[in-house]
Amino acid sequence: MAFSSAPSALRSVSLLTALFIAAVHSNIVDYEDPLQPVTSDETVSVGGTVTLTCRVTESDNSSLQWSNTAQQTLYFGEKRALRDNRIQLHRSTSTELSITIADVQLSDEGEYTCSIFTMPVRTARATVTVLGVPSKPQISGFENAVPEGSKVTLTCTSTGSKPPARLRWYRGDQELEGRPDVVESVPDDPTYNVSSELTLEVSRSDDNALITCAVDHPSLAPGDKRSEHALRVLYSPVVEIHPESDLPREGEKFHLQCLGNGNPEPTSYIWEKKDGELPPLSRTDGAFLIFEMLNKSDNGVYLCHADNGIGNSQGEYTLLVQDAPDNIADPTAMSTSSGVDHAVIGGVVAVIVFILLCLLIVLGRYLIRHKGTYLTHEAKGSDDAPDADTAIINAEGGHSGAEDKKEYFI
């Protein structure tokens, strides 16, 4: 029995080896067969157009044929077999048959067959994969503004993707880590609905920050479908006091303005002076503290409290009133100075007039004295003259006549 079974086993191994060699040889022959059709798998998005191409290396005048997933003939050579205007002939030669399918739907996905009717009939298959294009993502959770320091949960949803899309979160250009996507299949439909959640603890710096949900899918280019929304964060005001000018001067009108940077804007302002009461010549008008006329007694620290319903904050400003310029702030001093100047000028003029009068008096007296002397000498020789001619001669002669007269009496 042992010897009889051994040849049988050997024959079985030999038969299997022969079949394997024959199969390998057959595949090599098929691969090198010039009449064997060659196709390629294609991927297309819903609504797109796909081109199916079938080629042979050589032709024996046999026609090529394309059939759909239901084995319905689409084209036989150049002849249309199925009345579907979406399917058109692209190219037909003795070695090639190419067709296009426009407005591809999910139902067009499957295996398409190219055949050449030789003896035996040769076939090749091409798988068409149809991508379900995801819808534009929708973000929820922005319905109400969020107070700073609290948490907000945002949800992003996209439908109609195949295969399931991936959702990504961004704040500005920075990618954020959300919870893992939740994928749900659609009944009686090969597509999927995808959703993702993002939880943020917000601060005032997040106010008006853009939160983006983007869809990542092979049917889309990066950034093709995305939705963005601005966060609204409520926060208490930050208060600053701005003066009307940097040099408040005594006697001038002046005001301080209270600026509260908050969301929402402050609706209530309260002014006070630190360690004292507001000046009597000041008044408040909402965000403004107005001084009708500054005084050195107004110096001090002023506080403004601003409230926007979310919180209350205060700012402070130190007021230091500067001296007023002499030519502007003190008209009395100006008129006094002017009066002094006029008095000095009047005194100088009076002295000059007095000196001139004195000079005139002295000069007049001098002239009068010299005129009398002249008259005395002129009349000197007329006293003893018997007539006018003699008097003149005597006056002209002067002393000599007198002396002669004296000599005569001697």
mmCIF file of C-alpha atoms in Angstrom:
data_model
loop_
_atom_site.group_PDB
_atom_site.id
_atom_site.type_symbol
_atom_site.label_atom_id
_atom_site.label_comp_id
_atom_site.label_asym_id
_atom_site.label_seq_id
_atom_site.Cartn_x
_atom_site.Cartn_y
_atom_site.Cartn_z
ATOM 1 C CA MET A 1 0.000 0.000 0.000
ATOM 2 C CA ALA A 2 2.781 2.375 0.832
ATOM 3 C CA PHE A 3 4.505 1.877 -2.493
ATOM 4 C CA SER A 4 1.242 2.188 -4.451
ATOM 5 C CA SER A 5 0.218 5.483 -2.796
ATOM 6 C CA ALA A 6 3.583 7.186 -3.334
ATOM 7 C CA PRO A 7 3.371 7.321 -7.149
ATOM 8 C CA SER A 8 -0.171 8.753 -6.815
ATOM 9 C CA ALA A 9 1.065 11.553 -4.572
ATOM 10 C CA LEU A 10 3.907 12.298 -6.922
ATOM 11 C CA ARG A 11 1.518 12.465 -9.842
ATOM 12 C CA SER A 12 -0.675 14.960 -7.895
ATOM 13 C CA VAL A 13 2.296 17.237 -7.164
ATOM 14 C CA SER A 14 3.397 17.057 -10.786
ATOM 15 C CA LEU A 15 -0.112 17.960 -11.944
ATOM 16 C CA LEU A 16 -0.303 20.967 -9.601
ATOM 17 C CA THR A 17 3.128 22.136 -10.773
ATOM 18 C CA ALA A 18 2.075 21.820 -14.397
ATOM 19 C CA LEU A 19 -1.123 23.762 -13.750
ATOM 20 C CA PHE A 20 0.827 26.552 -11.955
ATOM 21 C CA ILE A 21 3.325 26.806 -14.795
ATOM 22 C CA ALA A 22 0.485 26.870 -17.298
ATOM 23 C CA ALA A 23 -1.275 29.610 -15.342
ATOM 24 C CA VAL A 24 1.878 31.718 -15.143
ATOM 25 C CA HIS A 25 2.514 31.162 -18.842
ATOM 26 C CA SER A 26 -1.087 32.070 -19.586
ATOM 27 C CA ASN A 27 -0.798 35.347 -17.622
ATOM 28 C CA ILE A 28 2.420 36.221 -19.398
ATOM 29 C CA VAL A 29 0.796 35.533 -22.718
ATOM 30 C CA ASP A 30 -2.263 37.637 -21.714
ATOM 31 C CA TYR A 31 -0.015 40.461 -20.545
ATOM 32 C CA GLU A 32 1.891 40.402 -23.801
ATOM 33 C CA ASP A 33 -1.242 39.852 -25.916
ATOM 34 C CA PRO A 34 -1.459 42.839 -28.331
ATOM 35 C CA LEU A 35 -5.237 42.414 -28.513
ATOM 36 C CA GLN A 36 -5.720 42.566 -24.737
ATOM 37 C CA PRO A 37 -7.597 45.812 -23.783
ATOM 38 C CA VAL A 38 -5.948 48.078 -21.209
ATOM 39 C CA THR A 39 -7.919 50.505 -18.972
ATOM 40 C CA SER A 40 -7.317 52.566 -15.804
ATOM 41 C CA ASP A 41 -9.327 53.324 -12.672
ATOM 42 C CA GLU A 42 -10.733 56.855 -12.346
ATOM 43 C CA THR A 43 -11.861 59.099 -9.485
ATOM 44 C CA VAL A 44 -14.314 61.952 -9.997
ATOM 45 C CA SER A 45 -16.365 64.262 -7.798
ATOM 46 C CA VAL A 46 -20.132 64.488 -7.952
ATOM 47 C CA GLY A 47 -21.059 66.863 -10.759
ATOM 48 C CA GLY A 48 -17.729 66.401 -12.537
ATOM 49 C CA THR A 49 -16.801 64.675 -15.807
ATOM 50 C CA VAL A 50 -14.867 61.424 -16.108
ATOM 51 C CA THR A 51 -13.134 60.026 -19.194
ATOM 52 C CA LEU A 52 -12.907 56.244 -19.693
ATOM 53 C CA THR A 53 -10.224 55.077 -22.133
ATOM 54 C CA CYS A 54 -9.707 51.562 -23.522
ATOM 55 C CA ARG A 55 -6.691 50.743 -25.734
ATOM 56 C CA VAL A 56 -5.158 47.750 -27.533
ATOM 57 C CA THR A 57 -1.673 47.546 -28.949
ATOM 58 C CA GLU A 58 -2.692 46.079 -32.322
ATOM 59 C CA SER A 59 -5.921 45.881 -34.242
ATOM 60 C CA ASP A 60 -7.487 42.970 -36.093
ATOM 61 C CA ASN A 61 -10.454 45.141 -37.160
ATOM 62 C CA SER A 62 -12.468 43.956 -34.171
ATOM 63 C CA SER A 63 -14.591 46.643 -32.436
ATOM 64 C CA LEU A 64 -14.100 47.813 -28.860
ATOM 65 C CA GLN A 65 -17.085 48.188 -26.543
ATOM 66 C CA TRP A 66 -17.761 49.972 -23.234
ATOM 67 C CA SER A 67 -20.408 48.675 -20.787
ATOM 68 C CA ASN A 68 -21.636 50.231 -17.559
ATOM 69 C CA THR A 69 -21.915 48.776 -14.068
ATOM 70 C CA ALA A 70 -25.199 47.068 -15.027
ATOM 71 C CA GLN A 71 -23.507 45.523 -18.081
ATOM 72 C CA GLN A 72 -25.491 47.766 -20.414
ATOM 73 C CA THR A 73 -23.599 48.643 -23.581
ATOM 74 C CA LEU A 74 -22.730 52.324 -23.725
ATOM 75 C CA TYR A 75 -20.779 52.491 -26.981
ATOM 76 C CA PHE A 76 -19.897 49.856 -29.564
ATOM 77 C CA GLY A 77 -17.217 51.429 -31.671
ATOM 78 C CA GLU A 78 -18.633 54.793 -32.759
ATOM 79 C CA LYS A 79 -22.232 53.755 -32.208
ATOM 80 C CA ARG A 80 -24.144 54.908 -29.151
ATOM 81 C CA ALA A 81 -26.057 52.079 -27.570
ATOM 82 C CA LEU A 82 -27.574 53.728 -24.460
ATOM 83 C CA ARG A 83 -29.671 56.885 -24.741
ATOM 84 C CA ASP A 84 -28.020 58.997 -22.061
ATOM 85 C CA ASN A 85 -26.922 62.436 -23.212
ATOM 86 C CA ARG A 86 -24.433 62.628 -20.357
ATOM 87 C CA ILE A 87 -22.369 59.947 -22.119
ATOM 88 C CA GLN A 88 -20.495 61.132 -25.214
ATOM 89 C CA LEU A 89 -17.928 59.654 -27.602
ATOM 90 C CA HIS A 90 -14.533 61.182 -26.997
ATOM 91 C CA ARG A 91 -12.363 59.205 -29.464
ATOM 92 C CA SER A 92 -12.759 56.087 -31.611
ATOM 93 C CA THR A 93 -9.946 54.462 -33.605
ATOM 94 C CA SER A 94 -8.994 50.916 -34.494
ATOM 95 C CA THR A 95 -6.924 50.703 -31.279
ATOM 96 C CA GLU A 96 -8.776 53.049 -28.875
ATOM 97 C CA LEU A 97 -12.283 53.779 -27.627
ATOM 98 C CA SER A 98 -12.693 56.722 -25.189
ATOM 99 C CA ILE A 99 -15.985 58.000 -23.774
ATOM 100 C CA THR A 100 -16.893 60.768 -21.302
ATOM 101 C CA ILE A 101 -19.572 60.816 -18.618
ATOM 102 C CA ALA A 102 -20.644 64.320 -17.572
ATOM 103 C CA ASP A 103 -22.485 65.455 -14.439
ATOM 104 C CA VAL A 104 -21.396 62.321 -12.614
ATOM 105 C CA GLN A 105 -23.678 61.167 -9.793
ATOM 106 C CA LEU A 106 -23.036 58.826 -6.893
ATOM 107 C CA SER A 107 -25.060 56.177 -8.722
ATOM 108 C CA ASP A 108 -22.459 56.183 -11.519
ATOM 109 C CA GLU A 109 -19.866 54.676 -9.208
ATOM 110 C CA GLY A 110 -18.817 51.109 -9.936
ATOM 111 C CA GLU A 111 -16.959 48.851 -12.315
ATOM 112 C CA TYR A 112 -17.059 49.545 -16.087
ATOM 113 C CA THR A 113 -16.036 46.933 -18.683
ATOM 114 C CA CYS A 114 -14.171 47.307 -21.958
ATOM 115 C CA SER A 115 -14.464 44.324 -24.348
ATOM 116 C CA ILE A 116 -13.011 43.406 -27.732
ATOM 117 C CA PHE A 117 -14.911 40.760 -29.643
ATOM 118 C CA THR A 118 -12.188 38.440 -30.811
ATOM 119 C CA MET A 119 -11.922 34.706 -30.431
ATOM 120 C CA PRO A 120 -11.901 34.429 -27.483
ATOM 121 C CA VAL A 121 -13.467 37.713 -26.257
ATOM 122 C CA ARG A 122 -11.006 39.778 -24.256
ATOM 123 C CA THR A 123 -12.087 42.195 -21.474
ATOM 124 C CA ALA A 124 -10.630 44.767 -19.067
ATOM 125 C CA ARG A 125 -12.292 46.546 -16.155
ATOM 126 C CA ALA A 126 -12.068 50.140 -14.833
ATOM 127 C CA THR A 127 -13.399 51.163 -11.436
ATOM 128 C CA VAL A 128 -14.951 54.607 -11.208
ATOM 129 C CA THR A 129 -14.925 56.098 -7.711
ATOM 130 C CA VAL A 130 -17.321 59.009 -7.167
ATOM 131 C CA LEU A 131 -16.527 61.442 -4.364
ATOM 132 C CA GLY A 132 -19.429 63.005 -2.482
ATOM 133 C CA VAL A 133 -18.639 66.730 -2.198
ATOM 134 C CA PRO A 134 -19.213 67.979 1.370
ATOM 135 C CA SER A 135 -21.431 70.988 1.935
ATOM 136 C CA LYS A 136 -20.156 74.313 3.283
ATOM 137 C CA PRO A 137 -19.723 73.902 7.040
ATOM 138 C CA GLN A 138 -22.179 75.556 9.392
ATOM 139 C CA ILE A 139 -21.083 76.869 12.802
ATOM 140 C CA SER A 140 -23.446 77.187 15.765
ATOM 141 C CA GLY A 141 -22.861 78.483 19.283
ATOM 142 C CA PHE A 142 -22.386 82.184 18.417
ATOM 143 C CA GLU A 143 -25.967 83.142 19.198
ATOM 144 C CA ASN A 144 -25.079 85.176 22.305
ATOM 145 C CA ALA A 145 -22.088 87.170 23.486
ATOM 146 C CA VAL A 146 -19.977 85.461 26.150
ATOM 147 C CA PRO A 147 -18.661 87.132 29.338
ATOM 148 C CA GLU A 148 -14.885 87.041 29.679
ATOM 149 C CA GLY A 149 -13.557 84.143 31.699
ATOM 150 C CA SER A 150 -16.429 81.840 30.735
ATOM 151 C CA LYS A 151 -16.428 78.931 28.283
ATOM 152 C CA VAL A 152 -18.146 78.692 24.923
ATOM 153 C CA THR A 153 -18.758 75.519 22.908
ATOM 154 C CA LEU A 154 -18.969 75.826 19.133
ATOM 155 C CA THR A 155 -20.258 73.116 16.793
ATOM 156 C CA CYS A 156 -19.342 72.748 13.121
ATOM 157 C CA THR A 157 -21.350 70.476 10.793
ATOM 158 C CA SER A 158 -20.892 69.428 7.155
ATOM 159 C CA THR A 159 -23.079 67.036 5.168
ATOM 160 C CA GLY A 160 -22.904 65.026 1.927
ATOM 161 C CA SER A 161 -19.259 63.920 2.019
ATOM 162 C CA LYS A 162 -17.986 60.620 0.680
ATOM 163 C CA PRO A 163 -15.677 59.467 2.086
ATOM 164 C CA PRO A 164 -16.287 61.285 5.382
ATOM 165 C CA ALA A 165 -14.751 64.751 5.458
ATOM 166 C CA ARG A 166 -12.403 66.015 8.169
ATOM 167 C CA LEU A 167 -13.166 69.274 9.961
ATOM 168 C CA ARG A 168 -10.440 71.680 11.143
ATOM 169 C CA TRP A 169 -10.707 74.643 13.548
ATOM 170 C CA TYR A 170 -8.729 77.887 13.378
ATOM 171 C CA ARG A 171 -8.500 81.109 15.359
ATOM 172 C CA GLY A 172 -7.043 83.542 12.879
ATOM 173 C CA ASP A 173 -4.197 81.566 11.272
ATOM 174 C CA GLN A 174 -3.643 79.348 14.328
ATOM 175 C CA GLU A 175 -5.088 75.825 14.147
ATOM 176 C CA LEU A 176 -7.010 74.737 17.237
ATOM 177 C CA GLU A 177 -7.609 71.251 18.570
ATOM 178 C CA GLY A 178 -11.288 70.337 18.640
ATOM 179 C CA ARG A 179 -12.942 67.137 19.753
ATOM 180 C CA PRO A 180 -12.716 64.127 17.397
ATOM 181 C CA ASP A 181 -15.106 64.295 14.479
ATOM 182 C CA VAL A 182 -18.423 62.544 14.809
ATOM 183 C CA VAL A 183 -19.298 60.685 11.571
ATOM 184 C CA GLU A 184 -22.855 59.602 10.823
ATOM 185 C CA SER A 185 -23.963 57.648 7.765
ATOM 186 C CA VAL A 186 -27.037 58.809 5.896
ATOM 187 C CA PRO A 187 -29.830 56.217 5.507
ATOM 188 C CA ASP A 188 -30.298 55.041 1.895
ATOM 189 C CA ASP A 189 -27.382 57.247 0.822
ATOM 190 C CA PRO A 190 -23.660 56.500 0.533
ATOM 191 C CA THR A 191 -22.690 59.911 2.015
ATOM 192 C CA TYR A 192 -21.857 60.964 5.560
ATOM 193 C CA ASN A 193 -22.602 63.817 7.925
ATOM 194 C CA VAL A 194 -19.643 65.030 9.980
ATOM 195 C CA SER A 195 -19.647 67.284 13.039
ATOM 196 C CA SER A 196 -16.989 68.624 15.395
ATOM 197 C CA GLU A 197 -17.031 70.596 18.661
ATOM 198 C CA LEU A 198 -14.607 73.217 19.939
ATOM 199 C CA THR A 199 -14.604 74.527 23.528
ATOM 200 C CA LEU A 200 -12.850 77.804 24.342
ATOM 201 C CA GLU A 201 -12.302 79.750 27.545
ATOM 202 C CA VAL A 202 -12.538 83.302 26.308
ATOM 203 C CA SER A 203 -10.815 86.499 27.429
ATOM 204 C CA ARG A 204 -11.220 90.108 26.336
ATOM 205 C CA SER A 205 -8.478 89.575 23.743
ATOM 206 C CA ASP A 206 -10.821 87.102 21.996
ATOM 207 C CA ASP A 207 -13.398 89.808 21.301
ATOM 208 C CA ASN A 208 -13.913 90.002 17.505
ATOM 209 C CA ALA A 209 -11.479 87.118 16.975
ATOM 210 C CA LEU A 210 -12.345 85.126 13.830
ATOM 211 C CA ILE A 211 -13.107 81.448 14.475
ATOM 212 C CA THR A 212 -13.011 79.341 11.301
ATOM 213 C CA CYS A 213 -14.205 75.833 10.507
ATOM 214 C CA ALA A 214 -12.723 74.412 7.296
ATOM 215 C CA VAL A 215 -13.533 71.168 5.444
ATOM 216 C CA ASP A 216 -10.666 68.895 4.432
ATOM 217 C CA HIS A 217 -11.684 66.471 1.647
ATOM 218 C CA PRO A 218 -10.103 64.971 -1.506
ATOM 219 C CA SER A 219 -12.835 66.540 -3.651
ATOM 220 C CA LEU A 220 -11.822 70.036 -2.542
ATOM 221 C CA ALA A 221 -8.801 72.243 -2.878
ATOM 222 C CA PRO A 222 -7.463 73.572 0.485
ATOM 223 C CA GLY A 223 -9.657 76.387 1.740
ATOM 224 C CA ASP A 224 -12.426 75.795 -0.819
ATOM 225 C CA LYS A 225 -15.158 75.431 1.777
ATOM 226 C CA ARG A 226 -14.916 77.198 5.131
ATOM 227 C CA SER A 227 -17.070 79.255 7.425
ATOM 228 C CA GLU A 228 -15.921 81.904 9.865
ATOM 229 C CA HIS A 229 -17.556 83.864 12.621
ATOM 230 C CA ALA A 230 -16.360 86.557 15.027
ATOM 231 C CA LEU A 231 -16.494 85.872 18.765
ATOM 232 C CA ARG A 232 -18.291 88.448 20.887
ATOM 233 C CA VAL A 233 -16.881 88.740 24.400
ATOM 234 C CA LEU A 234 -18.365 90.943 27.127
ATOM 235 C CA TYR A 235 -15.830 92.535 29.495
ATOM 236 C CA SER A 236 -15.626 95.341 32.040
ATOM 237 C CA PRO A 237 -14.192 98.693 30.912
ATOM 238 C CA VAL A 238 -10.605 99.832 31.172
ATOM 239 C CA VAL A 239 -10.770 103.514 32.167
ATOM 240 C CA GLU A 240 -8.442 106.329 31.089
ATOM 241 C CA ILE A 241 -8.824 110.080 31.718
ATOM 242 C CA HIS A 242 -7.723 112.416 28.934
ATOM 243 C CA PRO A 243 -7.152 116.145 29.659
ATOM 244 C CA GLU A 244 -8.166 118.864 27.237
ATOM 245 C CA SER A 245 -4.547 120.101 27.188
ATOM 246 C CA ASP A 246 -1.248 119.155 28.795
ATOM 247 C CA LEU A 247 -0.786 122.653 30.307
ATOM 248 C CA PRO A 248 -3.917 123.687 32.188
ATOM 249 C CA ARG A 249 -3.488 127.377 33.157
ATOM 250 C CA GLU A 250 -5.049 129.391 35.913
ATOM 251 C CA GLY A 251 -8.063 131.376 34.779
ATOM 252 C CA GLU A 252 -8.771 129.218 31.715
ATOM 253 C CA LYS A 253 -11.742 126.956 30.957
ATOM 254 C CA PHE A 254 -10.739 123.284 31.015
ATOM 255 C CA HIS A 255 -12.237 119.774 30.905
ATOM 256 C CA LEU A 256 -11.318 116.127 31.577
ATOM 257 C CA GLN A 257 -12.786 113.277 29.489
ATOM 258 C CA CYS A 258 -13.337 109.776 30.850
ATOM 259 C CA LEU A 259 -12.773 107.032 28.265
ATOM 260 C CA GLY A 260 -13.956 103.523 29.136
ATOM 261 C CA ASN A 261 -12.834 100.786 26.761
ATOM 262 C CA GLY A 262 -15.279 97.952 27.396
ATOM 263 C CA ASN A 263 -17.876 95.757 25.722
ATOM 264 C CA PRO A 264 -20.485 97.114 25.809
ATOM 265 C CA GLU A 265 -19.502 100.783 26.104
ATOM 266 C CA PRO A 266 -19.956 102.264 29.594
ATOM 267 C CA THR A 267 -23.341 103.840 30.291
ATOM 268 C CA SER A 268 -22.629 105.376 33.701
ATOM 269 C CA TYR A 269 -19.840 107.766 34.783
ATOM 270 C CA ILE A 270 -19.198 109.086 38.305
ATOM 271 C CA TRP A 271 -16.605 111.812 39.007
ATOM 272 C CA GLU A 272 -14.978 112.570 42.347
ATOM 273 C CA LYS A 273 -11.947 114.312 43.777
ATOM 274 C CA LYS A 274 -9.656 112.258 45.932
ATOM 275 C CA ASP A 275 -9.524 113.502 49.521
ATOM 276 C CA GLY A 276 -12.048 116.243 48.868
ATOM 277 C CA GLU A 277 -15.080 117.524 47.034
ATOM 278 C CA LEU A 278 -15.349 118.651 43.437
ATOM 279 C CA PRO A 279 -14.539 122.375 42.992
ATOM 280 C CA PRO A 280 -17.559 124.727 43.133
ATOM 281 C CA LEU A 281 -16.730 126.098 39.647
ATOM 282 C CA SER A 282 -16.807 122.619 38.084
ATOM 283 C CA ARG A 283 -19.672 120.543 36.708
ATOM 284 C CA THR A 284 -20.088 116.990 35.332
ATOM 285 C CA ASP A 285 -21.611 116.100 31.974
ATOM 286 C CA GLY A 286 -21.538 112.303 31.531
ATOM 287 C CA ALA A 287 -17.975 111.384 30.588
ATOM 288 C CA PHE A 288 -16.793 115.015 31.006
ATOM 289 C CA LEU A 289 -15.691 117.001 34.060
ATOM 290 C CA ILE A 290 -15.742 120.710 33.125
ATOM 291 C CA PHE A 291 -13.930 123.522 34.960
ATOM 292 C CA GLU A 292 -15.408 126.930 34.138
ATOM 293 C CA MET A 293 -12.282 128.758 35.381
ATOM 294 C CA LEU A 294 -9.223 126.989 36.734
ATOM 295 C CA ASN A 295 -7.796 127.935 40.084
ATOM 296 C CA LYS A 296 -4.768 126.752 42.016
ATOM 297 C CA SER A 297 -7.195 125.316 44.563
ATOM 298 C CA ASP A 298 -8.373 122.868 41.863
ATOM 299 C CA ASN A 299 -5.076 120.963 42.079
ATOM 300 C CA GLY A 300 -5.464 117.330 43.120
ATOM 301 C CA VAL A 301 -6.252 113.784 41.999
ATOM 302 C CA TYR A 302 -9.545 113.246 40.156
ATOM 303 C CA LEU A 303 -11.229 109.837 39.805
ATOM 304 C CA CYS A 304 -13.690 108.616 37.180
ATOM 305 C CA HIS A 305 -15.769 105.449 37.760
ATOM 306 C CA ALA A 306 -17.231 103.860 34.589
ATOM 307 C CA ASP A 307 -19.841 101.086 34.622
ATOM 308 C CA ASN A 308 -21.091 99.088 31.599
ATOM 309 C CA GLY A 309 -23.260 96.545 33.380
ATOM 310 C CA ILE A 310 -20.556 93.861 33.205
ATOM 311 C CA GLY A 311 -18.212 95.523 35.666
ATOM 312 C CA ASN A 312 -16.997 98.807 37.161
ATOM 313 C CA SER A 313 -13.516 100.272 36.796
ATOM 314 C CA GLN A 314 -11.884 103.583 37.657
ATOM 315 C CA GLY A 315 -9.166 105.809 36.254
ATOM 316 C CA GLU A 316 -7.362 108.719 37.847
ATOM 317 C CA TYR A 317 -5.708 111.951 36.745
ATOM 318 C CA THR A 318 -3.537 114.397 38.700
ATOM 319 C CA LEU A 319 -4.404 118.020 37.885
ATOM 320 C CA LEU A 320 -1.657 120.607 38.358
ATOM 321 C CA VAL A 321 -2.764 124.121 37.391
ATOM 322 C CA GLN A 322 0.020 126.280 35.902
ATOM 323 C CA ASP A 323 0.556 129.997 36.562
ATOM 324 C CA ALA A 324 -1.136 132.304 34.107
ATOM 325 C CA PRO A 325 1.083 134.476 31.835
ATOM 326 C CA ASP A 326 1.379 138.103 33.168
ATOM 327 C CA ASN A 327 0.211 139.661 29.922
ATOM 328 C CA ILE A 328 -2.925 137.508 29.796
ATOM 329 C CA ALA A 329 -4.034 136.442 33.253
ATOM 330 C CA ASP A 330 -3.606 139.766 35.326
ATOM 331 C CA PRO A 331 -5.096 142.861 33.604
ATOM 332 C CA THR A 332 -4.739 144.918 36.863
ATOM 333 C CA ALA A 333 -0.994 144.356 36.929
ATOM 334 C CA MET A 334 -0.858 145.301 33.277
ATOM 335 C CA SER A 335 -2.680 148.654 33.860
ATOM 336 C CA THR A 336 -0.544 149.404 36.962
ATOM 337 C CA SER A 337 2.628 148.837 34.997
ATOM 338 C CA SER A 338 1.313 151.118 32.261
ATOM 339 C CA GLY A 339 0.486 153.875 34.842
ATOM 340 C CA VAL A 340 3.985 153.697 36.312
ATOM 341 C CA ASP A 341 5.500 154.092 32.872
ATOM 342 C CA HIS A 342 3.360 157.140 32.143
ATOM 343 C CA ALA A 343 4.270 158.752 35.496
ATOM 344 C CA VAL A 344 7.985 158.308 34.829
ATOM 345 C CA ILE A 345 7.651 159.809 31.378
ATOM 346 C CA GLY A 346 5.620 162.760 32.769
ATOM 347 C CA GLY A 347 8.234 163.423 35.455
ATOM 348 C CA VAL A 348 11.054 163.466 32.945
ATOM 349 C CA VAL A 349 9.144 165.870 30.708
ATOM 350 C CA ALA A 350 8.405 168.136 33.709
ATOM 351 C CA VAL A 351 12.097 168.251 34.685
ATOM 352 C CA ILE A 352 13.087 169.107 31.131
ATOM 353 C CA VAL A 353 10.493 171.901 30.958
ATOM 354 C CA PHE A 354 11.662 173.239 34.330
ATOM 355 C CA ILE A 355 15.292 173.310 33.182
ATOM 356 C CA LEU A 356 14.330 175.099 29.988
ATOM 357 C CA LEU A 357 12.390 177.725 31.929
ATOM 358 C CA CYS A 358 15.337 178.290 34.245
ATOM 359 C CA LEU A 359 17.640 178.730 31.270
ATOM 360 C CA LEU A 360 15.268 181.233 29.699
ATOM 361 C CA ILE A 361 15.063 183.267 32.927
ATOM 362 C CA VAL A 362 18.847 183.381 33.353
ATOM 363 C CA LEU A 363 19.338 184.289 29.717
ATOM 364 C CA GLY A 364 16.722 187.056 29.979
ATOM 365 C CA ARG A 365 18.326 188.579 33.033
ATOM 366 C CA TYR A 366 21.696 188.487 31.364
ATOM 367 C CA LEU A 367 20.424 190.279 28.302
ATOM 368 C CA ILE A 368 18.626 192.914 30.386
ATOM 369 C CA ARG A 369 21.756 193.727 32.384
ATOM 370 C CA HIS A 370 23.917 194.172 29.334
ATOM 371 C CA LYS A 371 21.362 196.428 27.688
ATOM 372 C CA GLY A 372 21.297 198.825 30.734
ATOM 373 C CA THR A 373 25.058 199.141 30.728
ATOM 374 C CA TYR A 374 24.966 200.158 27.101
ATOM 375 C CA LEU A 375 22.317 202.816 27.742
ATOM 376 C CA THR A 376 24.327 204.234 30.688
ATOM 377 C CA HIS A 377 27.467 204.662 28.638
ATOM 378 C CA GLU A 378 25.540 206.150 25.771
ATOM 379 C CA ALA A 379 23.992 208.910 27.915
ATOM 380 C CA LYS A 380 27.164 209.679 29.838
ATOM 381 C CA GLY A 381 28.333 212.642 27.726
ATOM 382 C CA SER A 382 24.988 214.347 27.320
ATOM 383 C CA ASP A 383 24.656 215.669 30.823
ATOM 384 C CA ASP A 384 27.089 218.582 30.350
ATOM 385 C CA ALA A 385 26.464 219.196 26.636
ATOM 386 C CA PRO A 386 24.872 222.536 25.729
ATOM 387 C CA ASP A 387 23.193 221.000 22.667
ATOM 388 C CA ALA A 388 22.593 217.746 20.979
ATOM 389 C CA ASP A 389 25.603 217.826 18.678
ATOM 390 C CA THR A 390 27.872 218.436 21.567
ATOM 391 C CA ALA A 391 26.269 215.614 23.505
ATOM 392 C CA ILE A 392 26.939 213.218 20.685
ATOM 393 C CA ILE A 393 30.519 214.380 20.400
ATOM 394 C CA ASN A 394 30.945 214.031 24.099
ATOM 395 C CA ALA A 395 29.468 210.544 24.033
ATOM 396 C CA GLU A 396 31.803 209.515 21.270
ATOM 397 C CA GLY A 397 34.758 211.089 22.958
ATOM 398 C CA GLY A 398 34.098 209.288 26.203
ATOM 399 C CA HIS A 399 36.573 209.866 28.959
ATOM 400 C CA SER A 400 38.983 212.078 27.100
ATOM 401 C CA GLY A 401 36.496 214.942 27.019
ATOM 402 C CA ALA A 402 35.973 214.748 30.695
ATOM 403 C CA GLU A 403 39.619 214.704 31.382
ATOM 404 C CA ASP A 404 40.153 217.736 29.156
ATOM 405 C CA LYS A 405 37.451 219.508 31.066
ATOM 406 C CA LYS A 406 39.124 218.691 34.291
ATOM 407 C CA GLU A 407 42.427 219.938 33.059
ATOM 408 C CA TYR A 408 40.722 223.152 32.012
ATOM 409 C CA PHE A 409 39.500 223.967 35.522
ATOM 410 C CA ILE A 410 42.919 223.287 37.009
#
